[in-house]
């Protein structure tokens, strides 16, 4: 497995019966919840009715989840790493409005969370993901509903069978799906020098990043050579006043999606920024001329020393302008 180094840059510090009540999963609309696999979920899954064991008293709760355990979500998953990821999941009780990415918000409706959502532990080996149950586009649930559904999957699939799984009928209006899965080693983070930007400052970028699954060509424009590019690199994404900045870059043109880059950014945040360090993450991307996937390091974090006095070169878009 060959990794391509980035060029040097200045200022980088870098299951029961399938009855009629079982929700139908539509392949054409289901890629979000299984975003780590880059493929739609099968339609013939077998769902089991599962009641969650109370974490304190051991008794069963009244809520019944619909869960399927499946090796496509990962095998040999460590329960400790699963619970570590769960420890970072919000647990608020307020009912929130969740909207699928690339879907216009209804007029006058405040959106609290844009889907998909991913929660990672420090090891980044296990991910808790939440997405919409197709064909729904908007849902209402609490963060507690989502975290408890993840805990039910961990109890039923990870602890009992050492494989990942997915749950529906999670609570709220039951329009969300929650999965516990491994990251399949598709993303590899390398931390480097300490940075002063906080996780909260960098979280702003993650919250605002596009999550589209559309394949686009990312690359550096070459003088005298015409190559159709959807996104010209390097491409910086920065928080207000430039306190934290992600820079998407690659030594050659690659075909990828904003969803993959968003996942890479989340993994980098969990593995490095959470520990007060910068770094880079390598992720699988397709080389258009080769037509196959290879690991390409295309994402780095940098901190500007004097953010209010740094301007971006023409053509380099940013999420925000300096305050």
Short mmCIF file of C-alpha atoms in Angstrom, two decimals:
data_model
loop_
_atom_site.label_atom_id
_atom_site.label_comp_id
_atom_site.label_asym_id
_atom_site.label_seq_id
_atom_site.Cartn_x
_atom_site.Cartn_y
_atom_site.Cartn_z
CA UNK A 1 0.00 0.00 0.00
CA UNK A 2 1.67 3.20 -1.19
CA UNK A 3 1.02 6.64 0.33
CA UNK A 4 1.72 9.82 -1.63
CA UNK A 5 3.33 12.56 0.51
CA UNK A 6 1.97 16.08 0.43
CA UNK A 7 4.17 18.88 -0.88
CA UNK A 8 5.72 21.21 1.69
CA UNK A 9 3.65 24.31 2.39
CA UNK A 10 4.44 27.47 4.35
CA UNK A 11 2.67 28.23 7.68
CA UNK A 12 1.51 24.65 8.28
CA UNK A 13 1.77 23.79 11.98
CA UNK A 14 -0.18 21.41 11.52
CA UNK A 15 -33.19 -10.31 13.55
CA UNK A 16 -37.11 -11.69 14.18
CA UNK A 17 -39.53 -12.18 11.24
CA UNK A 18 -39.81 -9.76 8.32
CA UNK A 19 -43.45 -8.86 8.74
CA UNK A 20 -45.48 -6.08 7.15
CA UNK A 21 -44.56 -3.69 9.94
CA UNK A 22 -40.85 -3.86 9.10
CA UNK A 23 -39.66 -0.65 7.43
CA UNK A 24 -38.70 -1.06 3.79
CA UNK A 25 -35.17 0.07 3.00
CA UNK A 26 -34.93 1.60 -0.45
CA UNK A 27 -31.47 1.05 -1.89
CA UNK A 28 -31.46 4.13 -4.08
CA UNK A 29 -31.93 6.39 -1.08
CA UNK A 30 -30.10 4.58 1.68
CA UNK A 31 -26.43 5.36 1.14
CA UNK A 32 -26.28 7.95 3.92
CA UNK A 33 -26.68 5.65 6.88
CA UNK A 34 -24.14 3.19 5.42
CA UNK A 35 -21.82 5.95 4.25
CA UNK A 36 -18.72 4.16 5.54
CA UNK A 37 -19.38 1.27 3.15
CA UNK A 38 -20.16 3.48 0.16
CA UNK A 39 -23.03 1.20 -0.76
CA UNK A 40 -26.78 0.91 -0.18
CA UNK A 41 -28.12 -1.42 2.47
CA UNK A 42 -29.72 -4.69 1.28
CA UNK A 43 -33.50 -4.80 1.26
CA UNK A 44 -33.78 -8.33 2.68
CA UNK A 45 -32.48 -7.68 6.19
CA UNK A 46 -34.07 -9.59 9.05
CA UNK A 47 -35.09 -7.37 11.96
CA UNK A 48 -35.36 -8.48 15.58
CA UNK A 49 -37.46 -6.93 18.35
CA UNK A 50 -35.03 -5.91 21.09
CA UNK A 51 -35.58 -4.31 24.49
CA UNK A 52 -32.61 -2.47 25.98
CA UNK A 53 -31.23 -3.57 29.34
CA UNK A 54 -31.12 -0.74 31.86
CA UNK A 55 -27.50 0.32 32.33
CA UNK A 56 -27.89 0.68 36.11
CA UNK A 57 -30.39 -1.94 37.27
CA UNK A 58 -30.06 -4.48 34.44
CA UNK A 59 -33.83 -4.63 33.95
CA UNK A 60 -35.35 -4.33 30.48
CA UNK A 61 -36.77 -1.00 29.37
CA UNK A 62 -40.22 -0.72 27.83
CA UNK A 63 -39.08 0.60 24.46
CA UNK A 64 -38.78 -2.01 21.68
CA UNK A 65 -36.10 -1.41 19.03
CA UNK A 66 -35.97 -3.10 15.65
CA UNK A 67 -32.35 -4.24 15.18
CA UNK A 68 -30.44 -6.21 12.59
CA UNK A 69 -26.88 -7.41 13.17
CA UNK A 70 -24.88 -7.74 9.98
CA UNK A 71 -21.22 -8.38 9.16
CA UNK A 72 -21.28 -5.59 6.56
CA UNK A 73 -21.06 -3.20 9.53
CA UNK A 74 -17.87 -4.86 10.71
CA UNK A 75 -16.71 -8.05 12.42
CA UNK A 76 -14.59 -8.45 15.51
CA UNK A 77 -15.70 -5.09 16.85
CA UNK A 78 -14.34 -4.35 20.33
CA UNK A 79 -17.13 -3.55 22.83
CA UNK A 80 -14.77 -1.24 24.76
CA UNK A 81 -14.11 0.84 21.65
CA UNK A 82 -17.83 0.89 20.94
CA UNK A 83 -18.64 2.21 24.41
CA UNK A 84 -15.81 4.72 24.07
CA UNK A 85 -17.48 6.10 20.94
CA UNK A 86 -20.81 6.11 22.75
CA UNK A 87 -19.30 8.19 25.56
CA UNK A 88 -18.86 11.06 23.09
CA UNK A 89 -22.47 10.96 21.87
CA UNK A 90 -24.73 13.81 23.07
CA UNK A 91 -27.53 12.70 25.40
CA UNK A 92 -29.88 15.68 25.54
CA UNK A 93 -33.58 15.02 26.03
CA UNK A 94 -34.92 17.91 23.93
CA UNK A 95 -36.75 16.83 20.79
CA UNK A 96 -34.78 18.21 17.85
CA UNK A 97 -35.48 18.56 14.14
CA UNK A 98 -33.18 16.52 11.89
CA UNK A 99 -32.88 17.15 8.14
CA UNK A 100 -31.17 15.04 5.50
CA UNK A 101 -28.33 16.82 3.72
CA UNK A 102 -29.12 18.35 0.31
CA UNK A 103 -32.78 18.71 1.33
CA UNK A 104 -34.30 22.21 1.50
CA UNK A 105 -35.65 23.05 4.93
CA UNK A 106 -39.42 23.63 5.08
CA UNK A 107 -40.31 27.33 5.39
CA UNK A 108 -40.23 28.56 8.96
CA UNK A 109 -38.77 25.32 10.35
CA UNK A 110 -35.61 25.55 12.45
CA UNK A 111 -33.19 22.70 11.72
CA UNK A 112 -31.10 21.49 14.66
CA UNK A 113 -29.11 18.68 13.01
CA UNK A 114 -28.15 17.96 9.40
CA UNK A 115 -27.77 14.28 8.57
CA UNK A 116 -25.77 12.13 8.35
CA UNK A 117 -24.14 12.30 11.79
CA UNK A 118 -21.07 10.40 12.93
CA UNK A 119 -19.68 9.97 16.46
CA UNK A 120 -16.20 8.55 17.03
CA UNK A 121 -14.07 7.57 19.99
CA UNK A 122 -10.41 8.49 20.29
CA UNK A 123 -9.33 5.31 18.52
CA UNK A 124 -11.67 6.13 15.57
CA UNK A 125 -12.04 2.39 14.95
CA UNK A 126 -15.76 2.33 15.75
CA UNK A 127 -18.33 4.82 14.47
CA UNK A 128 -21.89 5.53 15.56
CA UNK A 129 -23.78 6.88 12.57
CA UNK A 130 -27.29 8.28 12.27
CA UNK A 131 -29.26 8.82 9.09
CA UNK A 132 -32.76 9.12 7.73
CA UNK A 133 -35.03 6.12 7.18
CA UNK A 134 -35.95 6.46 3.48
CA UNK A 135 -37.99 7.92 1.97
CA UNK A 136 -38.16 10.37 4.90
CA UNK A 137 -36.31 13.67 4.66
CA UNK A 138 -37.07 15.30 8.03
CA UNK A 139 -37.37 13.75 11.48
CA UNK A 140 -37.88 14.60 15.13
CA UNK A 141 -35.93 12.87 17.89
CA UNK A 142 -33.68 13.65 20.82
CA UNK A 143 -29.96 13.03 21.09
CA UNK A 144 -30.87 10.64 23.93
CA UNK A 145 -33.03 8.60 21.50
CA UNK A 146 -30.05 8.22 19.18
CA UNK A 147 -27.50 7.35 21.87
CA UNK A 148 -29.81 4.79 23.48
CA UNK A 149 -30.43 3.16 20.10
CA UNK A 150 -26.67 2.91 19.64
CA UNK A 151 -26.36 1.35 23.11
CA UNK A 152 -29.03 -1.20 22.16
CA UNK A 153 -27.05 -2.16 19.04
CA UNK A 154 -23.87 -2.49 21.10
CA UNK A 155 -25.61 -4.75 23.61
CA UNK A 156 -27.39 -6.88 21.03
CA UNK A 157 -24.79 -7.09 18.25
CA UNK A 158 -21.34 -6.07 19.42
CA UNK A 159 -21.27 -7.67 22.88
CA UNK A 160 -23.22 -10.79 21.93
CA UNK A 161 -21.90 -11.42 18.42
CA UNK A 162 -18.89 -9.10 17.93
CA UNK A 163 -20.42 -7.63 14.77
CA UNK A 164 -21.98 -4.29 13.97
CA UNK A 165 -25.63 -3.56 13.39
CA UNK A 166 -28.36 -1.02 12.78
CA UNK A 167 -31.53 -0.02 14.64
CA UNK A 168 -34.82 1.57 13.68
CA UNK A 169 -37.90 2.40 15.73
CA UNK A 170 -35.51 4.39 17.91
CA UNK A 171 -38.01 6.84 19.41
CA UNK A 172 -39.21 10.32 18.58
CA UNK A 173 -41.17 9.97 15.34
CA UNK A 174 -39.15 6.83 14.48
CA UNK A 175 -37.79 8.23 11.22
CA UNK A 176 -34.10 7.89 12.09
CA UNK A 177 -31.80 4.88 11.74
CA UNK A 178 -28.75 4.40 13.98
CA UNK A 179 -25.81 2.12 13.19
CA UNK A 180 -22.73 0.95 15.08
CA UNK A 181 -19.97 0.00 12.66
CA UNK A 182 -16.23 -0.06 12.20
CA UNK A 183 -14.39 2.34 9.91
CA UNK A 184 -12.84 -0.50 7.87
CA UNK A 185 -9.40 1.15 8.01
CA UNK A 186 -10.37 3.29 5.04
CA UNK A 187 -9.16 6.38 6.86
CA UNK A 188 -5.76 6.69 8.54
CA UNK A 189 -4.96 9.73 10.67
CA UNK A 190 -1.45 10.88 11.54
CA UNK A 191 -1.09 13.51 14.27
CA UNK A 192 1.78 15.95 14.41
CA UNK A 193 2.55 19.27 16.15
CA UNK A 194 0.34 20.73 18.90
CA UNK A 195 -2.12 23.43 17.84
CA UNK A 196 -3.83 26.11 19.89
CA UNK A 197 -7.20 25.89 18.17
CA UNK A 198 -9.85 24.24 20.33
CA UNK A 199 -12.07 21.35 19.32
CA UNK A 200 -15.03 23.75 19.47
CA UNK A 201 -13.41 26.11 16.96
CA UNK A 202 -12.73 23.24 14.57
CA UNK A 203 -16.20 21.78 15.16
CA UNK A 204 -17.69 24.83 13.42
CA UNK A 205 -16.08 23.66 10.18
CA UNK A 206 -17.37 20.12 10.59
CA UNK A 207 -20.90 21.40 11.20
CA UNK A 208 -20.82 23.52 8.05
CA UNK A 209 -19.09 21.10 5.66
CA UNK A 210 -21.01 19.74 2.67
CA UNK A 211 -21.99 16.06 2.92
CA UNK A 212 -22.93 15.31 -0.67
CA UNK A 213 -22.34 11.79 -2.01
CA UNK A 214 -21.85 13.05 -5.57
CA UNK A 215 -18.50 11.99 -7.06
CA UNK A 216 -16.40 14.99 -8.02
CA UNK A 217 -12.86 15.47 -9.29
CA UNK A 218 -10.54 17.24 -6.84
CA UNK A 219 -7.14 18.36 -8.11
CA UNK A 220 -4.51 21.05 -8.63
CA UNK A 221 -4.74 23.07 -11.88
CA UNK A 222 -1.60 22.48 -13.95
CA UNK A 223 -0.25 25.25 -16.20
CA UNK A 224 -0.63 24.37 -19.86
CA UNK A 225 -2.56 21.20 -19.11
CA UNK A 226 -6.34 21.09 -19.29
CA UNK A 227 -8.04 18.70 -16.93
CA UNK A 228 -11.70 19.09 -15.94
CA UNK A 229 -11.83 19.77 -12.20
CA UNK A 230 -14.88 20.19 -10.00
CA UNK A 231 -12.87 21.45 -7.01
CA UNK A 232 -9.50 23.18 -7.43
CA UNK A 233 -6.93 22.36 -4.75
CA UNK A 234 -5.68 23.37 -2.27
CA UNK A 235 -9.13 24.14 -0.84
CA UNK A 236 -9.24 25.63 2.68
CA UNK A 237 -12.20 25.51 5.04
CA UNK A 238 -11.84 27.78 8.06
CA UNK A 239 -13.66 28.78 11.20
CA UNK A 240 -14.47 32.42 12.04
CA UNK A 241 -11.28 34.52 12.31
CA UNK A 242 -9.30 31.57 10.97
CA UNK A 243 -8.69 30.04 14.40
CA UNK A 244 -8.92 26.55 12.86
CA UNK A 245 -8.48 25.61 9.25
CA UNK A 246 -8.83 22.39 7.33
CA UNK A 247 -7.06 22.28 4.00
CA UNK A 248 -8.03 19.73 1.38
CA UNK A 249 -5.08 18.89 -0.82
CA UNK A 250 -3.66 16.10 -2.97
CA UNK A 251 -0.59 15.60 -5.09
CA UNK A 252 -2.73 14.48 -8.01
CA UNK A 253 -6.33 14.58 -9.19
CA UNK A 254 -8.67 12.22 -7.39
CA UNK A 255 -12.33 11.34 -7.67
CA UNK A 256 -14.05 11.55 -4.30
CA UNK A 257 -17.08 13.10 -2.60
CA UNK A 258 -17.62 15.79 0.00
CA UNK A 259 -19.15 13.08 2.19
CA UNK A 260 -15.84 11.17 2.24
CA UNK A 261 -13.92 14.34 2.99
CA UNK A 262 -16.34 15.19 5.81
CA UNK A 263 -15.80 11.73 7.33
CA UNK A 264 -12.03 12.20 7.02
CA UNK A 265 -12.34 15.56 8.79
CA UNK A 266 -14.38 13.99 11.59
CA UNK A 267 -11.80 11.21 12.03
CA UNK A 268 -8.99 13.76 12.10
CA UNK A 269 -10.87 15.77 14.73
CA UNK A 270 -11.39 12.71 16.94
CA UNK A 271 -7.88 11.32 16.57
CA UNK A 272 -5.82 14.53 16.67
CA UNK A 273 -7.64 17.80 17.35
CA UNK A 274 -9.36 16.36 20.41
CA UNK A 275 -5.83 15.77 21.79
CA UNK A 276 -4.73 19.31 20.89
CA UNK A 277 -2.74 18.32 17.81
CA UNK A 278 -2.83 18.99 14.11
CA UNK A 279 -2.27 16.30 11.53
CA UNK A 280 -3.40 14.76 8.30
CA UNK A 281 -5.65 11.93 7.30
CA UNK A 282 -5.27 9.54 4.38
CA UNK A 283 -8.39 8.22 2.74
CA UNK A 284 -9.25 6.00 -0.17
CA UNK A 285 -9.88 7.98 -3.33
CA UNK A 286 -10.16 7.00 -6.98
CA UNK A 287 -7.51 8.06 -9.45
CA UNK A 288 -9.60 8.88 -12.55
CA UNK A 289 -6.90 7.79 -14.99
CA UNK A 290 -6.40 4.47 -13.19
CA UNK A 291 -10.01 3.75 -12.29
CA UNK A 292 -9.14 2.22 -8.92
CA UNK A 293 -8.92 3.30 -5.30
CA UNK A 294 -5.61 4.03 -3.60
CA UNK A 295 -4.88 5.79 -0.29
CA UNK A 296 -4.37 9.49 -0.95
CA UNK A 297 -3.57 11.98 1.86
CA UNK A 298 -5.74 14.93 0.92
CA UNK A 299 -6.71 16.56 4.19
CA UNK A 300 -4.67 18.55 6.69
CA UNK A 301 -5.30 20.96 9.54
CA UNK A 302 -3.38 24.15 10.01
CA UNK A 303 -3.58 27.09 12.42
CA UNK A 304 -2.92 30.62 11.27
CA UNK A 305 -0.53 32.57 13.52
CA UNK A 306 -2.13 35.92 12.67
CA UNK A 307 -5.58 35.00 11.34
CA UNK A 308 -6.86 38.54 10.92
CA UNK A 309 -3.99 39.41 8.57
CA UNK A 310 -3.99 36.33 6.33
CA UNK A 311 -5.79 36.49 3.01
CA UNK A 312 -6.58 33.59 0.74
CA UNK A 313 -5.32 33.48 -2.84
CA UNK A 314 -7.93 34.17 -5.54
CA UNK A 315 -10.14 31.19 -6.20
CA UNK A 316 -9.67 29.59 -2.79
CA UNK A 317 -13.12 29.57 -1.23
CA UNK A 318 -13.75 29.49 2.50
CA UNK A 319 -16.74 28.76 4.68
CA UNK A 320 -16.48 32.13 6.38
CA UNK A 321 -14.56 35.35 6.14
CA UNK A 322 -12.41 36.68 8.94
CA UNK A 323 -14.35 38.50 11.66
#
